[in-house]
C-alpha positions as a Python dict, from the first residue, in 0.01 Angstrom:
ca = {
    (1, 'M'): (0, 0, 0),
    (2, 'G'): (305, 224, -13),
    (3, 'L'): (327, 281, 361),
    (4, 'D'): (650, 296, 554),
    (5, 'V'): (580, 94, 868),
    (6, 'I'): (770, 155, 1190),
    (7, 'A'): (711, -49, 1504),
    (8, 'Y'): (716, 15, 1877),
    (9, 'T'): (741, -276, 2121),
    (10, 'A'): (798, -313, 2494),
    (11, 'G'): (1129, -494, 2446),
    (12, 'P'): (1401, -426, 2190),
    (13, 'R'): (1414, -617, 1862),
    (14, 'K'): (1772, -566, 1749),
    (15, 'T'): (1848, -896, 1579),
    (16, 'P'): (1683, -1046, 1270),
    (17, 'E'): (1565, -1343, 1479),
    (18, 'S'): (1404, -1115, 1742),
    (19, 'K'): (1206, -938, 1468),
    (20, 'K'): (1043, -1260, 1348),
    (21, 'D'): (684, -1326, 1446),
    (22, 'H'): (654, -1665, 1614),
    (23, 'T'): (283, -1630, 1690),
    (24, 'Y'): (-5, -1753, 1477),
    (25, 'T'): (-34, -1584, 1139),
    (26, 'V'): (-300, -1656, 882),
    (27, 'P'): (-115, -1832, 599),
    (28, 'G'): (-22, -1588, 325),
    (29, 'T'): (-60, -1280, 547),
    (30, 'G'): (134, -1097, 814),
    (31, 'D'): (507, -1047, 844),
    (32, 'P'): (648, -1369, 990),
    (33, 'D'): (1006, -1271, 903),
    (34, 'G'): (983, -923, 1058),
    (35, 'I'): (1102, -741, 747),
    (36, 'I'): (820, -492, 699),
    (37, 'P'): (900, -242, 976),
    (38, 'S'): (1174, -17, 844),
    (39, 'K'): (1264, 76, 1200),
    (40, 'W'): (1193, -64, 1547),
    (41, 'Y'): (1157, 140, 1865),
    (42, 'S'): (1109, -2, 2214),
    (43, 'G'): (1068, 74, 2582),
    (44, 'L'): (804, 133, 2845),
    (45, 'D'): (924, 475, 2959),
    (46, 'K'): (808, 814, 2834),
    (47, 'A'): (1145, 904, 2680),
    (48, 'A'): (1139, 594, 2457),
    (49, 'L'): (775, 654, 2367),
    (50, 'H'): (844, 1017, 2278),
    (51, 'K'): (1139, 920, 2059),
    (52, 'F'): (904, 690, 1866),
    (53, 'L'): (622, 944, 1847),
    (54, 'N'): (861, 1207, 1710),
    (55, 'A'): (921, 987, 1406),
    (56, 'D'): (728, 1074, 1092),
    (57, 'I'): (394, 917, 1193),
    (58, 'D'): (87, 990, 981),
    (59, 'I'): (-122, 710, 1133),
    (60, 'L'): (-66, 570, 1481),
    (61, 'L'): (-217, 224, 1521),
    (62, 'I'): (-241, 128, 1889),
    (63, 'S'): (-243, -248, 1931),
    (64, 'V'): (-79, -321, 2264),
    (65, 'P'): (-199, -510, 2571),
    (66, 'L'): (-333, -317, 2868),
    (67, 'T'): (-90, -362, 3155),
    (68, 'P'): (2, -141, 3451),
    (69, 'Q'): (283, 2, 3232),
    (70, 'T'): (54, 89, 2939),
    (71, 'R'): (-249, 222, 3132),
    (72, 'H'): (-294, 588, 3030),
    (73, 'F'): (39, 564, 2843),
    (74, 'I'): (-80, 816, 2585),
    (75, 'G'): (-193, 1153, 2719),
    (76, 'A'): (-144, 1528, 2678),
    (77, 'E'): (232, 1523, 2610),
    (78, 'E'): (199, 1245, 2355),
    (79, 'F'): (-95, 1411, 2176),
    (80, 'E'): (107, 1734, 2162),
    (81, 'I'): (386, 1547, 1982),
    (82, 'L'): (142, 1373, 1747),
    (83, 'G'): (-45, 1698, 1683),
    (84, 'K'): (267, 1855, 1531),
    (85, 'K'): (226, 1610, 1243),
    (86, 'N'): (-157, 1608, 1249),
    (87, 'T'): (-148, 1235, 1313),
    (88, 'F'): (-457, 1015, 1280),
    (89, 'V'): (-493, 781, 1581),
    (90, 'V'): (-644, 432, 1559),
    (91, 'N'): (-702, 236, 1881),
    (92, 'I'): (-793, -133, 1850),
    (93, 'A'): (-626, -232, 2177),
    (94, 'R'): (-785, -116, 2503),
    (95, 'G'): (-946, 217, 2577),
    (96, 'A'): (-752, 279, 2899),
    (97, 'I'): (-422, 304, 2709),
    (98, 'I'): (-536, 653, 2609),
    (99, 'Q'): (-630, 935, 2847),
    (100, 'T'): (-972, 1006, 2699),
    (101, 'D'): (-1006, 1368, 2818),
    (102, 'E'): (-670, 1453, 2661),
    (103, 'L'): (-767, 1276, 2337),
    (104, 'I'): (-1084, 1484, 2317),
    (105, 'K'): (-883, 1806, 2367),
    (106, 'A'): (-639, 1705, 2092),
    (107, 'L'): (-922, 1615, 1853),
    (108, 'K'): (-1105, 1945, 1917),
    (109, 'K'): (-791, 2153, 1864),
    (110, 'P'): (-765, 2286, 1506),
    (111, 'Q'): (-506, 2105, 1294),
    (112, 'S'): (-344, 2441, 1216),
    (113, 'E'): (-274, 2472, 1589),
    (114, 'G'): (-135, 2120, 1634),
    (115, 'G'): (-450, 1918, 1673),
    (116, 'L'): (-493, 1559, 1567),
    (117, 'R'): (-630, 1488, 1220),
    (118, 'G'): (-879, 1243, 1368),
    (119, 'A'): (-931, 910, 1539),
    (120, 'A'): (-1087, 571, 1477),
    (121, 'L'): (-1176, 409, 1808),
    (122, 'D'): (-1283, 49, 1842),
    (123, 'V'): (-1227, 76, 2216),
    (124, 'T'): (-1288, 359, 2461),
    (125, 'D'): (-1245, 444, 2826),
    (126, 'P'): (-1495, 405, 2974),
    (127, 'E'): (-1654, 127, 2776),
    (128, 'P'): (-1927, 132, 2677),
    (129, 'L'): (-1887, 498, 2590),
    (130, 'P'): (-2148, 707, 2772),
    (131, 'E'): (-2419, 865, 2555),
    (132, 'D'): (-2308, 1213, 2662),
    (133, 'S'): (-1941, 1167, 2564),
    (134, 'E'): (-1809, 1444, 2338),
    (135, 'L'): (-1647, 1177, 2120),
    (136, 'W'): (-1984, 1089, 1967),
    (137, 'D'): (-2024, 1440, 1821),
    (138, 'L'): (-1674, 1504, 1688),
    (139, 'E'): (-1671, 1500, 1308),
    (140, 'N'): (-1314, 1370, 1293),
    (141, 'V'): (-1390, 1058, 1501),
    (142, 'A'): (-1523, 717, 1398),
    (143, 'I'): (-1638, 485, 1675),
    (144, 'T'): (-1697, 112, 1634),
    (145, 'P'): (-1839, -126, 1898),
    (146, 'H'): (-1519, -313, 2002),
    (147, 'V'): (-1539, -560, 1715),
    (148, 'S'): (-1205, -517, 1536),
    (149, 'G'): (-1088, -859, 1654),
    (150, 'L'): (-1397, -1041, 1535),
    (151, 'G'): (-1444, -1201, 1199),
    (152, 'T'): (-1619, -1486, 1029),
    (153, 'T'): (-1313, -1712, 1072),
    (154, 'Y'): (-1233, -1636, 1438),
    (155, 'A'): (-1337, -1982, 1564),
    (156, 'E'): (-1163, -2155, 1273),
    (157, 'R'): (-838, -1971, 1349),
    (158, 'S'): (-868, -2054, 1719),
    (159, 'F'): (-894, -2423, 1633),
    (160, 'E'): (-592, -2391, 1400),
    (161, 'I'): (-389, -2254, 1692),
    (162, 'L'): (-511, -2540, 1911),
    (163, 'E'): (-414, -2794, 1644),
    (164, 'I'): (-68, -2638, 1603),
    (165, 'N'): (-15, -2642, 1980),
    (166, 'L'): (-132, -3002, 2016),
    (167, 'T'): (116, -3104, 1746),
    (168, 'N'): (391, -2894, 1909),
    (169, 'L'): (314, -3051, 2247),
    (170, 'E'): (322, -3401, 2099),
    (171, 'E'): (652, -3331, 1920),
    (172, 'G'): (818, -3151, 2213),
    (173, 'R'): (826, -2807, 2048),
    (174, 'E'): (736, -2474, 2206),
    (175, 'L'): (372, -2371, 2207),
    (176, 'I'): (259, -2057, 2022),
    (177, 'N'): (45, -1768, 2149),
    (178, 'V'): (117, -1853, 2511),
    (179, 'V'): (8, -1608, 2781),
    (180, 'D'): (301, -1482, 2989),
    (181, 'R'): (152, -1408, 3329),
    (182, 'K'): (461, -1209, 3434),
    (183, 'K'): (411, -970, 3142),
    (184, 'G'): (37, -964, 3194),
    (185, 'Y'): (-62, -1082, 2846),
}
């Protein structure tokens, strides 16, 4: 699609092996070899996040787990950085990653003054979004009912992961898509 993709992860991905995706990927899709991001950023501190956000980001896709480290990770300072480039924000992760009041301020601010271009929100904080939330009335916001992860093949893919893991278990290989309770996801 002609996009330059950059990635931000909690931990560094400095080697070719660390950039590979070892989770389930629909055959023929995804980036199992980790070659699509032209650059990788990492860290769970504000300095690392700000370094990433200062990159040339037209569209910020938020797809991270909600953990104590990511709760309200994106607020006024981050929206100020993103507003300099009139970034469009997409959140398909969890609503509480974003500070909603600060998002609303950034969306209401004119683009000529460093406001965000807009937002597509599949998740909000709180959820469900109250009827009186200003987000409903903003023209530069699209809200969907927390369905970005659903599809007609969700169950089929879940069974494929189960089948892969049963085979891996039987053959003594590592399981895929395993929850790491220490990380919280």
